[in-house]
Amino acid sequence: MLAFSRLTSFLLFVLSLSFLTCAAPTPKSNELAIRGEGAGEAGVLVAACVDLRTKVVAHAEVIAKFNDLAMVKAAVEVVVKDLKVYADLVLKVKGVKVDADVQAEIAAHLLVIVNAIVKICASIIAKFGLSVCLDIIATLQVALKLVIDNLEICIVGFVNVFVKLITDVQLKAIANVRLDAIVKLCVDIRVKLNLDVKVLGFLGLAL
């Protein structure tokens, strides 16, 4: 009975992630004005991020339906590959100059990608258990963190913009699926920017 109750709670949590994805800031690509030197490279970054978002969201929907761990692992490998391809692209255009609107555009797309990855992690934890899924989650986290780190190298100050978009509810969801490196990054940036850190108590963290 306890196991059933836990499974029900986790499934409700996974469902809530769909609403988080829908509630994420909606980028308006057709309204962007990418200006100045490096405009072409910035446009490539945005377009590639849109493509990555589409792929990861689609993968999350499919993986959530899998009941076979081998199928999950194979699908996650594709997600990781997609993330690394984008991370490599980002690093090739490091130092590109983009305006605030473009930074916000990419950050909003990235937030949807993060929510989709959280959905993947939550769904597999609910089906297979946390201990079985830790390696899968770690693999996803490494690839996701690489994307974030490379975007910060490419666009100085990007991480600040990105973290500001993450709500307390989303941060708790990230923590619940053991994406610990992402949580630490968000907390560190919140502290640096003097943002609200009351959520630390709910996460069991201390400054």
mmCIF file with all atom_site columns, C-alpha atoms in Angstrom:
data_model
loop_
_atom_site.group_PDB
_atom_site.id
_atom_site.type_symbol
_atom_site.label_atom_id
_atom_site.label_alt_id
_atom_site.label_comp_id
_atom_site.label_asym_id
_atom_site.label_entity_id
_atom_site.label_seq_id
_atom_site.pdbx_PDB_ins_code
_atom_site.Cartn_x
_atom_site.Cartn_y
_atom_site.Cartn_z
_atom_site.occupancy
_atom_site.B_iso_or_equiv
_atom_site.pdbx_formal_charge
_atom_site.auth_seq_id
_atom_site.auth_comp_id
_atom_site.auth_asym_id
_atom_site.auth_atom_id
_atom_site.pdbx_PDB_model_num
ATOM 1   C CA . MET A 1 1   ? 0.000  0.000  0.000   1.00 0.00 ? 1   MET A CA 1
ATOM 2   C CA . LEU A 1 2   ? 2.837  2.337  0.879   1.00 0.00 ? 2   LEU A CA 1
ATOM 3   C CA . ALA A 1 3   ? 4.548  1.572  -2.423  1.00 0.00 ? 3   ALA A CA 1
ATOM 4   C CA . PHE A 1 4   ? 1.321  2.297  -4.301  1.00 0.00 ? 4   PHE A CA 1
ATOM 5   C CA . SER A 1 5   ? 0.912  5.599  -2.457  1.00 0.00 ? 5   SER A CA 1
ATOM 6   C CA . ARG A 1 6   ? 4.481  6.611  -3.298  1.00 0.00 ? 6   ARG A CA 1
ATOM 7   C CA . LEU A 1 7   ? 3.972  5.701  -6.940  1.00 0.00 ? 7   LEU A CA 1
ATOM 8   C CA . THR A 1 8   ? 0.753  7.724  -7.096  1.00 0.00 ? 8   THR A CA 1
ATOM 9   C CA . SER A 1 9   ? 2.471  10.751 -5.576  1.00 0.00 ? 9   SER A CA 1
ATOM 10  C CA . PHE A 1 10  ? 5.325  10.505 -8.038  1.00 0.00 ? 10  PHE A CA 1
ATOM 11  C CA . LEU A 1 11  ? 2.989  10.192 -11.014 1.00 0.00 ? 11  LEU A CA 1
ATOM 12  C CA . LEU A 1 12  ? 1.170  13.327 -9.872  1.00 0.00 ? 12  LEU A CA 1
ATOM 13  C CA . PHE A 1 13  ? 4.567  15.010 -9.616  1.00 0.00 ? 13  PHE A CA 1
ATOM 14  C CA . VAL A 1 14  ? 5.392  13.972 -13.196 1.00 0.00 ? 14  VAL A CA 1
ATOM 15  C CA . LEU A 1 15  ? 2.045  15.359 -14.363 1.00 0.00 ? 15  LEU A CA 1
ATOM 16  C CA . SER A 1 16  ? 2.813  18.667 -12.667 1.00 0.00 ? 16  SER A CA 1
ATOM 17  C CA . LEU A 1 17  ? 5.976  18.943 -14.759 1.00 0.00 ? 17  LEU A CA 1
ATOM 18  C CA . SER A 1 18  ? 3.835  19.116 -17.884 1.00 0.00 ? 18  SER A CA 1
ATOM 19  C CA . PHE A 1 19  ? 2.188  22.206 -16.471 1.00 0.00 ? 19  PHE A CA 1
ATOM 20  C CA . LEU A 1 20  ? 5.591  23.657 -15.583 1.00 0.00 ? 20  LEU A CA 1
ATOM 21  C CA . THR A 1 21  ? 6.716  23.177 -19.170 1.00 0.00 ? 21  THR A CA 1
ATOM 22  C CA . CYS A 1 22  ? 3.608  24.864 -20.477 1.00 0.00 ? 22  CYS A CA 1
ATOM 23  C CA . ALA A 1 23  ? 4.036  27.696 -17.977 1.00 0.00 ? 23  ALA A CA 1
ATOM 24  C CA . ALA A 1 24  ? 7.642  28.352 -18.905 1.00 0.00 ? 24  ALA A CA 1
ATOM 25  C CA . PRO A 1 25  ? 8.315  31.685 -20.621 1.00 0.00 ? 25  PRO A CA 1
ATOM 26  C CA . THR A 1 26  ? 7.348  31.403 -24.270 1.00 0.00 ? 26  THR A CA 1
ATOM 27  C CA . PRO A 1 27  ? 10.114 32.708 -26.526 1.00 0.00 ? 27  PRO A CA 1
ATOM 28  C CA . LYS A 1 28  ? 9.096  34.750 -29.559 1.00 0.00 ? 28  LYS A CA 1
ATOM 29  C CA . SER A 1 29  ? 11.706 33.827 -32.116 1.00 0.00 ? 29  SER A CA 1
ATOM 30  C CA . ASN A 1 30  ? 10.062 35.758 -34.907 1.00 0.00 ? 30  ASN A CA 1
ATOM 31  C CA . GLU A 1 31  ? 10.278 38.956 -32.864 1.00 0.00 ? 31  GLU A CA 1
ATOM 32  C CA . LEU A 1 32  ? 13.960 38.694 -32.064 1.00 0.00 ? 32  LEU A CA 1
ATOM 33  C CA . ALA A 1 33  ? 16.320 41.335 -33.321 1.00 0.00 ? 33  ALA A CA 1
ATOM 34  C CA . ILE A 1 34  ? 19.842 39.933 -33.339 1.00 0.00 ? 34  ILE A CA 1
ATOM 35  C CA . ARG A 1 35  ? 22.067 42.854 -34.019 1.00 0.00 ? 35  ARG A CA 1
ATOM 36  C CA . GLY A 1 36  ? 25.709 43.774 -34.438 1.00 0.00 ? 36  GLY A CA 1
ATOM 37  C CA . GLU A 1 37  ? 28.831 41.718 -34.935 1.00 0.00 ? 37  GLU A CA 1
ATOM 38  C CA . GLY A 1 38  ? 28.223 38.012 -34.492 1.00 0.00 ? 38  GLY A CA 1
ATOM 39  C CA . ALA A 1 39  ? 24.536 38.277 -35.408 1.00 0.00 ? 39  ALA A CA 1
ATOM 40  C CA . GLY A 1 40  ? 24.772 35.240 -37.672 1.00 0.00 ? 40  GLY A CA 1
ATOM 41  C CA . GLU A 1 41  ? 26.370 33.108 -34.958 1.00 0.00 ? 41  GLU A CA 1
ATOM 42  C CA . ALA A 1 42  ? 23.782 34.233 -32.406 1.00 0.00 ? 42  ALA A CA 1
ATOM 43  C CA . GLY A 1 43  ? 21.052 33.255 -34.822 1.00 0.00 ? 43  GLY A CA 1
ATOM 44  C CA . VAL A 1 44  ? 22.588 29.811 -35.173 1.00 0.00 ? 44  VAL A CA 1
ATOM 45  C CA . LEU A 1 45  ? 22.664 29.416 -31.378 1.00 0.00 ? 45  LEU A CA 1
ATOM 46  C CA . VAL A 1 46  ? 18.988 30.294 -31.083 1.00 0.00 ? 46  VAL A CA 1
ATOM 47  C CA . ALA A 1 47  ? 17.897 28.079 -33.974 1.00 0.00 ? 47  ALA A CA 1
ATOM 48  C CA . ALA A 1 48  ? 19.914 25.133 -32.672 1.00 0.00 ? 48  ALA A CA 1
ATOM 49  C CA . CYS A 1 49  ? 18.479 25.619 -29.183 1.00 0.00 ? 49  CYS A CA 1
ATOM 50  C CA . VAL A 1 50  ? 14.947 25.582 -30.596 1.00 0.00 ? 50  VAL A CA 1
ATOM 51  C CA . ASP A 1 51  ? 15.799 22.335 -32.375 1.00 0.00 ? 51  ASP A CA 1
ATOM 52  C CA . LEU A 1 52  ? 17.256 20.849 -29.176 1.00 0.00 ? 52  LEU A CA 1
ATOM 53  C CA . ARG A 1 53  ? 14.169 21.865 -27.215 1.00 0.00 ? 53  ARG A CA 1
ATOM 54  C CA . THR A 1 54  ? 11.901 20.140 -29.734 1.00 0.00 ? 54  THR A CA 1
ATOM 55  C CA . LYS A 1 55  ? 13.961 16.952 -29.641 1.00 0.00 ? 55  LYS A CA 1
ATOM 56  C CA . VAL A 1 56  ? 14.284 16.714 -25.856 1.00 0.00 ? 56  VAL A CA 1
ATOM 57  C CA . VAL A 1 57  ? 10.597 17.421 -25.223 1.00 0.00 ? 57  VAL A CA 1
ATOM 58  C CA . ALA A 1 58  ? 9.679  14.729 -27.752 1.00 0.00 ? 58  ALA A CA 1
ATOM 59  C CA . HIS A 1 59  ? 12.125 12.279 -26.159 1.00 0.00 ? 59  HIS A CA 1
ATOM 60  C CA . ALA A 1 60  ? 10.635 12.988 -22.722 1.00 0.00 ? 60  ALA A CA 1
ATOM 61  C CA . GLU A 1 61  ? 7.140  12.154 -23.946 1.00 0.00 ? 61  GLU A CA 1
ATOM 62  C CA . VAL A 1 62  ? 8.332  8.860  -25.429 1.00 0.00 ? 62  VAL A CA 1
ATOM 63  C CA . ILE A 1 63  ? 10.530 7.816  -22.498 1.00 0.00 ? 63  ILE A CA 1
ATOM 64  C CA . ALA A 1 64  ? 7.681  8.442  -20.046 1.00 0.00 ? 64  ALA A CA 1
ATOM 65  C CA . LYS A 1 65  ? 5.757  5.643  -21.789 1.00 0.00 ? 65  LYS A CA 1
ATOM 66  C CA . PHE A 1 66  ? 8.543  3.065  -21.634 1.00 0.00 ? 66  PHE A CA 1
ATOM 67  C CA . ASN A 1 67  ? 8.311  0.224  -19.129 1.00 0.00 ? 67  ASN A CA 1
ATOM 68  C CA . ASP A 1 68  ? 11.508 -1.468 -20.274 1.00 0.00 ? 68  ASP A CA 1
ATOM 69  C CA . LEU A 1 69  ? 14.747 -0.222 -18.710 1.00 0.00 ? 69  LEU A CA 1
ATOM 70  C CA . ALA A 1 70  ? 16.844 -1.155 -21.736 1.00 0.00 ? 70  ALA A CA 1
ATOM 71  C CA . MET A 1 71  ? 14.607 0.969  -23.958 1.00 0.00 ? 71  MET A CA 1
ATOM 72  C CA . VAL A 1 72  ? 14.913 3.851  -21.504 1.00 0.00 ? 72  VAL A CA 1
ATOM 73  C CA . LYS A 1 73  ? 18.707 3.641  -21.511 1.00 0.00 ? 73  LYS A CA 1
ATOM 74  C CA . ALA A 1 74  ? 18.823 3.588  -25.306 1.00 0.00 ? 74  ALA A CA 1
ATOM 75  C CA . ALA A 1 75  ? 16.539 6.619  -25.555 1.00 0.00 ? 75  ALA A CA 1
ATOM 76  C CA . VAL A 1 76  ? 18.511 8.509  -22.903 1.00 0.00 ? 76  VAL A CA 1
ATOM 77  C CA . GLU A 1 77  ? 21.682 7.920  -24.907 1.00 0.00 ? 77  GLU A CA 1
ATOM 78  C CA . VAL A 1 78  ? 20.037 9.780  -27.791 1.00 0.00 ? 78  VAL A CA 1
ATOM 79  C CA . VAL A 1 79  ? 19.079 12.664 -25.480 1.00 0.00 ? 79  VAL A CA 1
ATOM 80  C CA . VAL A 1 80  ? 22.642 12.867 -24.170 1.00 0.00 ? 80  VAL A CA 1
ATOM 81  C CA . LYS A 1 81  ? 24.005 12.859 -27.707 1.00 0.00 ? 81  LYS A CA 1
ATOM 82  C CA . ASP A 1 82  ? 21.669 15.714 -28.700 1.00 0.00 ? 82  ASP A CA 1
ATOM 83  C CA . LEU A 1 83  ? 22.741 17.732 -25.654 1.00 0.00 ? 83  LEU A CA 1
ATOM 84  C CA . LYS A 1 84  ? 26.436 17.200 -26.395 1.00 0.00 ? 84  LYS A CA 1
ATOM 85  C CA . VAL A 1 85  ? 26.009 18.181 -30.046 1.00 0.00 ? 85  VAL A CA 1
ATOM 86  C CA . TYR A 1 86  ? 24.511 21.502 -28.957 1.00 0.00 ? 86  TYR A CA 1
ATOM 87  C CA . ALA A 1 87  ? 27.171 21.988 -26.269 1.00 0.00 ? 87  ALA A CA 1
ATOM 88  C CA . ASP A 1 88  ? 29.904 21.488 -28.875 1.00 0.00 ? 88  ASP A CA 1
ATOM 89  C CA . LEU A 1 89  ? 28.237 23.959 -31.232 1.00 0.00 ? 89  LEU A CA 1
ATOM 90  C CA . VAL A 1 90  ? 28.007 26.557 -28.477 1.00 0.00 ? 90  VAL A CA 1
ATOM 91  C CA . LEU A 1 91  ? 31.694 26.269 -27.671 1.00 0.00 ? 91  LEU A CA 1
ATOM 92  C CA . LYS A 1 92  ? 32.626 26.880 -31.301 1.00 0.00 ? 92  LYS A CA 1
ATOM 93  C CA . VAL A 1 93  ? 31.048 30.348 -31.200 1.00 0.00 ? 93  VAL A CA 1
ATOM 94  C CA . LYS A 1 94  ? 32.268 31.426 -27.760 1.00 0.00 ? 94  LYS A CA 1
ATOM 95  C CA . GLY A 1 95  ? 32.504 35.157 -27.208 1.00 0.00 ? 95  GLY A CA 1
ATOM 96  C CA . VAL A 1 96  ? 29.582 35.941 -29.501 1.00 0.00 ? 96  VAL A CA 1
ATOM 97  C CA . LYS A 1 97  ? 27.862 39.246 -28.754 1.00 0.00 ? 97  LYS A CA 1
ATOM 98  C CA . VAL A 1 98  ? 24.117 39.018 -28.187 1.00 0.00 ? 98  VAL A CA 1
ATOM 99  C CA . ASP A 1 99  ? 21.615 41.437 -26.745 1.00 0.00 ? 99  ASP A CA 1
ATOM 100 C CA . ALA A 1 100 ? 19.437 40.871 -23.679 1.00 0.00 ? 100 ALA A CA 1
ATOM 101 C CA . ASP A 1 101 ? 16.475 39.665 -25.736 1.00 0.00 ? 101 ASP A CA 1
ATOM 102 C CA . VAL A 1 102 ? 18.522 36.900 -27.331 1.00 0.00 ? 102 VAL A CA 1
ATOM 103 C CA . GLN A 1 103 ? 19.912 35.799 -23.963 1.00 0.00 ? 103 GLN A CA 1
ATOM 104 C CA . ALA A 1 104 ? 16.376 35.622 -22.587 1.00 0.00 ? 104 ALA A CA 1
ATOM 105 C CA . GLU A 1 105 ? 15.265 33.685 -25.675 1.00 0.00 ? 105 GLU A CA 1
ATOM 106 C CA . ILE A 1 106 ? 17.917 31.008 -25.248 1.00 0.00 ? 106 ILE A CA 1
ATOM 107 C CA . ALA A 1 107 ? 17.400 30.873 -21.471 1.00 0.00 ? 107 ALA A CA 1
ATOM 108 C CA . ALA A 1 108 ? 13.663 30.301 -21.914 1.00 0.00 ? 108 ALA A CA 1
ATOM 109 C CA . HIS A 1 109 ? 14.264 27.469 -24.363 1.00 0.00 ? 109 HIS A CA 1
ATOM 110 C CA . LEU A 1 110 ? 16.822 25.951 -21.986 1.00 0.00 ? 110 LEU A CA 1
ATOM 111 C CA . LEU A 1 111 ? 14.339 26.070 -19.117 1.00 0.00 ? 111 LEU A CA 1
ATOM 112 C CA . VAL A 1 112 ? 11.870 24.005 -21.146 1.00 0.00 ? 112 VAL A CA 1
ATOM 113 C CA . ILE A 1 113 ? 14.689 21.547 -21.880 1.00 0.00 ? 113 ILE A CA 1
ATOM 114 C CA . VAL A 1 114 ? 15.484 21.286 -18.162 1.00 0.00 ? 114 VAL A CA 1
ATOM 115 C CA . ASN A 1 115 ? 11.817 20.687 -17.335 1.00 0.00 ? 115 ASN A CA 1
ATOM 116 C CA . ALA A 1 116 ? 11.707 17.927 -19.948 1.00 0.00 ? 116 ALA A CA 1
ATOM 117 C CA . ILE A 1 117 ? 14.797 16.273 -18.457 1.00 0.00 ? 117 ILE A CA 1
ATOM 118 C CA . VAL A 1 118 ? 13.246 16.496 -14.995 1.00 0.00 ? 118 VAL A CA 1
ATOM 119 C CA . LYS A 1 119 ? 10.182 14.777 -16.432 1.00 0.00 ? 119 LYS A CA 1
ATOM 120 C CA . ILE A 1 120 ? 12.374 11.989 -17.825 1.00 0.00 ? 120 ILE A CA 1
ATOM 121 C CA . CYS A 1 121 ? 14.078 11.501 -14.468 1.00 0.00 ? 121 CYS A CA 1
ATOM 122 C CA . ALA A 1 122 ? 10.833 11.601 -12.489 1.00 0.00 ? 122 ALA A CA 1
ATOM 123 C CA . SER A 1 123 ? 9.088  9.112  -14.747 1.00 0.00 ? 123 SER A CA 1
ATOM 124 C CA . ILE A 1 124 ? 11.891 6.543  -14.634 1.00 0.00 ? 124 ILE A CA 1
ATOM 125 C CA . ILE A 1 125 ? 12.324 6.912  -10.872 1.00 0.00 ? 125 ILE A CA 1
ATOM 126 C CA . ALA A 1 126 ? 8.605  6.235  -10.434 1.00 0.00 ? 126 ALA A CA 1
ATOM 127 C CA . LYS A 1 127 ? 8.841  3.059  -12.517 1.00 0.00 ? 127 LYS A CA 1
ATOM 128 C CA . PHE A 1 128 ? 12.231 1.613  -11.658 1.00 0.00 ? 128 PHE A CA 1
ATOM 129 C CA . GLY A 1 129 ? 13.251 3.205  -8.351  1.00 0.00 ? 129 GLY A CA 1
ATOM 130 C CA . LEU A 1 130 ? 15.875 5.820  -7.545  1.00 0.00 ? 130 LEU A CA 1
ATOM 131 C CA . SER A 1 131 ? 18.799 3.461  -6.956  1.00 0.00 ? 131 SER A CA 1
ATOM 132 C CA . VAL A 1 132 ? 18.353 1.847  -10.370 1.00 0.00 ? 132 VAL A CA 1
ATOM 133 C CA . CYS A 1 133 ? 18.153 5.220  -12.107 1.00 0.00 ? 133 CYS A CA 1
ATOM 134 C CA . LEU A 1 134 ? 21.026 7.109  -10.466 1.00 0.00 ? 134 LEU A CA 1
ATOM 135 C CA . ASP A 1 135 ? 23.517 6.318  -13.230 1.00 0.00 ? 135 ASP A CA 1
ATOM 136 C CA . ILE A 1 136 ? 21.027 7.347  -15.928 1.00 0.00 ? 136 ILE A CA 1
ATOM 137 C CA . ILE A 1 137 ? 20.282 10.591 -14.102 1.00 0.00 ? 137 ILE A CA 1
ATOM 138 C CA . ALA A 1 138 ? 23.997 11.290 -13.647 1.00 0.00 ? 138 ALA A CA 1
ATOM 139 C CA . THR A 1 139 ? 24.589 10.833 -17.374 1.00 0.00 ? 139 THR A CA 1
ATOM 140 C CA . LEU A 1 140 ? 21.807 13.268 -18.231 1.00 0.00 ? 140 LEU A CA 1
ATOM 141 C CA . GLN A 1 141 ? 23.075 15.747 -15.650 1.00 0.00 ? 141 GLN A CA 1
ATOM 142 C CA . VAL A 1 142 ? 26.630 15.762 -17.013 1.00 0.00 ? 142 VAL A CA 1
ATOM 143 C CA . ALA A 1 143 ? 25.387 16.504 -20.529 1.00 0.00 ? 143 ALA A CA 1
ATOM 144 C CA . LEU A 1 144 ? 22.932 19.168 -19.342 1.00 0.00 ? 144 LEU A CA 1
ATOM 145 C CA . LYS A 1 145 ? 25.560 20.858 -17.169 1.00 0.00 ? 145 LYS A CA 1
ATOM 146 C CA . LEU A 1 146 ? 27.925 20.888 -20.160 1.00 0.00 ? 146 LEU A CA 1
ATOM 147 C CA . VAL A 1 147 ? 25.327 22.800 -22.171 1.00 0.00 ? 147 VAL A CA 1
ATOM 148 C CA . ILE A 1 148 ? 24.865 25.344 -19.377 1.00 0.00 ? 148 ILE A CA 1
ATOM 149 C CA . ASP A 1 149 ? 28.599 25.765 -18.771 1.00 0.00 ? 149 ASP A CA 1
ATOM 150 C CA . ASN A 1 150 ? 29.348 26.205 -22.474 1.00 0.00 ? 150 ASN A CA 1
ATOM 151 C CA . LEU A 1 151 ? 26.574 28.767 -22.846 1.00 0.00 ? 151 LEU A CA 1
ATOM 152 C CA . GLU A 1 152 ? 28.150 30.748 -20.009 1.00 0.00 ? 152 GLU A CA 1
ATOM 153 C CA . ILE A 1 153 ? 31.532 30.571 -21.769 1.00 0.00 ? 153 ILE A CA 1
ATOM 154 C CA . CYS A 1 154 ? 29.925 31.660 -25.020 1.00 0.00 ? 154 CYS A CA 1
ATOM 155 C CA . ILE A 1 155 ? 27.682 34.359 -23.539 1.00 0.00 ? 155 ILE A CA 1
ATOM 156 C CA . VAL A 1 156 ? 29.126 35.935 -20.406 1.00 0.00 ? 156 VAL A CA 1
ATOM 157 C CA . GLY A 1 157 ? 26.405 36.361 -17.793 1.00 0.00 ? 157 GLY A CA 1
ATOM 158 C CA . PHE A 1 158 ? 24.038 33.872 -19.406 1.00 0.00 ? 158 PHE A CA 1
ATOM 159 C CA . VAL A 1 159 ? 23.741 31.693 -16.301 1.00 0.00 ? 159 VAL A CA 1
ATOM 160 C CA . ASN A 1 160 ? 22.481 34.668 -14.291 1.00 0.00 ? 160 ASN A CA 1
ATOM 161 C CA . VAL A 1 161 ? 19.691 35.217 -16.819 1.00 0.00 ? 161 VAL A CA 1
ATOM 162 C CA . PHE A 1 162 ? 18.818 31.523 -16.848 1.00 0.00 ? 162 PHE A CA 1
ATOM 163 C CA . VAL A 1 163 ? 18.705 31.038 -13.076 1.00 0.00 ? 163 VAL A CA 1
ATOM 164 C CA . LYS A 1 164 ? 16.437 34.070 -12.661 1.00 0.00 ? 164 LYS A CA 1
ATOM 165 C CA . LEU A 1 165 ? 13.803 32.229 -14.709 1.00 0.00 ? 165 LEU A CA 1
ATOM 166 C CA . ILE A 1 166 ? 13.752 29.190 -12.414 1.00 0.00 ? 166 ILE A CA 1
ATOM 167 C CA . THR A 1 167 ? 10.951 29.329 -9.841  1.00 0.00 ? 167 THR A CA 1
ATOM 168 C CA . ASP A 1 168 ? 11.081 27.752 -6.393  1.00 0.00 ? 168 ASP A CA 1
ATOM 169 C CA . VAL A 1 169 ? 8.694  25.029 -7.586  1.00 0.00 ? 169 VAL A CA 1
ATOM 170 C CA . GLN A 1 170 ? 10.950 24.203 -10.516 1.00 0.00 ? 170 GLN A CA 1
ATOM 171 C CA . LEU A 1 171 ? 14.051 24.189 -8.321  1.00 0.00 ? 171 LEU A CA 1
ATOM 172 C CA . LYS A 1 172 ? 12.374 21.763 -5.920  1.00 0.00 ? 172 LYS A CA 1
ATOM 173 C CA . ALA A 1 173 ? 11.459 19.532 -8.861  1.00 0.00 ? 173 ALA A CA 1
ATOM 174 C CA . ILE A 1 174 ? 15.077 19.559 -10.029 1.00 0.00 ? 174 ILE A CA 1
ATOM 175 C CA . ALA A 1 175 ? 16.213 18.630 -6.516  1.00 0.00 ? 175 ALA A CA 1
ATOM 176 C CA . ASN A 1 176 ? 13.619 15.853 -6.197  1.00 0.00 ? 176 ASN A CA 1
ATOM 177 C CA . VAL A 1 177 ? 15.096 13.969 -9.149  1.00 0.00 ? 177 VAL A CA 1
ATOM 178 C CA . ARG A 1 178 ? 18.648 14.291 -7.835  1.00 0.00 ? 178 ARG A CA 1
ATOM 179 C CA . LEU A 1 179 ? 20.032 16.707 -10.409 1.00 0.00 ? 179 LEU A CA 1
ATOM 180 C CA . ASP A 1 180 ? 22.269 17.922 -7.604  1.00 0.00 ? 180 ASP A CA 1
ATOM 181 C CA . ALA A 1 181 ? 24.842 19.783 -9.714  1.00 0.00 ? 181 ALA A CA 1
ATOM 182 C CA . ILE A 1 182 ? 22.082 21.833 -11.340 1.00 0.00 ? 182 ILE A CA 1
ATOM 183 C CA . VAL A 1 183 ? 20.584 22.625 -7.939  1.00 0.00 ? 183 VAL A CA 1
ATOM 184 C CA . LYS A 1 184 ? 23.977 23.738 -6.608  1.00 0.00 ? 184 LYS A CA 1
ATOM 185 C CA . LEU A 1 185 ? 24.492 25.993 -9.613  1.00 0.00 ? 185 LEU A CA 1
ATOM 186 C CA . CYS A 1 186 ? 21.086 27.609 -9.121  1.00 0.00 ? 186 CYS A CA 1
ATOM 187 C CA . VAL A 1 187 ? 21.613 28.106 -5.404  1.00 0.00 ? 187 VAL A CA 1
ATOM 188 C CA . ASP A 1 188 ? 25.085 29.593 -5.899  1.00 0.00 ? 188 ASP A CA 1
ATOM 189 C CA . ILE A 1 189 ? 23.773 32.072 -8.471  1.00 0.00 ? 189 ILE A CA 1
ATOM 190 C CA . ARG A 1 190 ? 20.812 33.022 -6.281  1.00 0.00 ? 190 ARG A CA 1
ATOM 191 C CA . VAL A 1 191 ? 23.176 33.762 -3.422  1.00 0.00 ? 191 VAL A CA 1
ATOM 192 C CA . LYS A 1 192 ? 25.530 35.736 -5.672  1.00 0.00 ? 192 LYS A CA 1
ATOM 193 C CA . LEU A 1 193 ? 22.688 37.848 -7.046  1.00 0.00 ? 193 LEU A CA 1
ATOM 194 C CA . ASN A 1 194 ? 21.063 38.311 -3.618  1.00 0.00 ? 194 ASN A CA 1
ATOM 195 C CA . LEU A 1 195 ? 17.912 36.583 -4.823  1.00 0.00 ? 195 LEU A CA 1
ATOM 196 C CA . ASP A 1 196 ? 15.390 34.851 -2.564  1.00 0.00 ? 196 ASP A CA 1
ATOM 197 C CA . VAL A 1 197 ? 17.010 31.801 -0.951  1.00 0.00 ? 197 VAL A CA 1
ATOM 198 C CA . LYS A 1 198 ? 14.146 30.778 1.363   1.00 0.00 ? 198 LYS A CA 1
ATOM 199 C CA . VAL A 1 199 ? 13.725 27.673 -0.764  1.00 0.00 ? 199 VAL A CA 1
ATOM 200 C CA . LEU A 1 200 ? 16.984 26.350 0.703   1.00 0.00 ? 200 LEU A CA 1
ATOM 201 C CA . GLY A 1 201 ? 15.098 25.253 3.800   1.00 0.00 ? 201 GLY A CA 1
ATOM 202 C CA . PHE A 1 202 ? 12.752 23.100 1.744   1.00 0.00 ? 202 PHE A CA 1
ATOM 203 C CA . LEU A 1 203 ? 15.732 21.601 -0.072  1.00 0.00 ? 203 LEU A CA 1
ATOM 204 C CA . GLY A 1 204 ? 17.492 20.777 3.181   1.00 0.00 ? 204 GLY A CA 1
ATOM 205 C CA . LEU A 1 205 ? 20.379 23.084 2.294   1.00 0.00 ? 205 LEU A CA 1
ATOM 206 C CA . ALA A 1 206 ? 22.209 25.762 4.248   1.00 0.00 ? 206 ALA A CA 1
ATOM 207 C CA . LEU A 1 207 ? 24.316 28.719 3.197   1.00 0.00 ? 207 LEU A CA 1
#
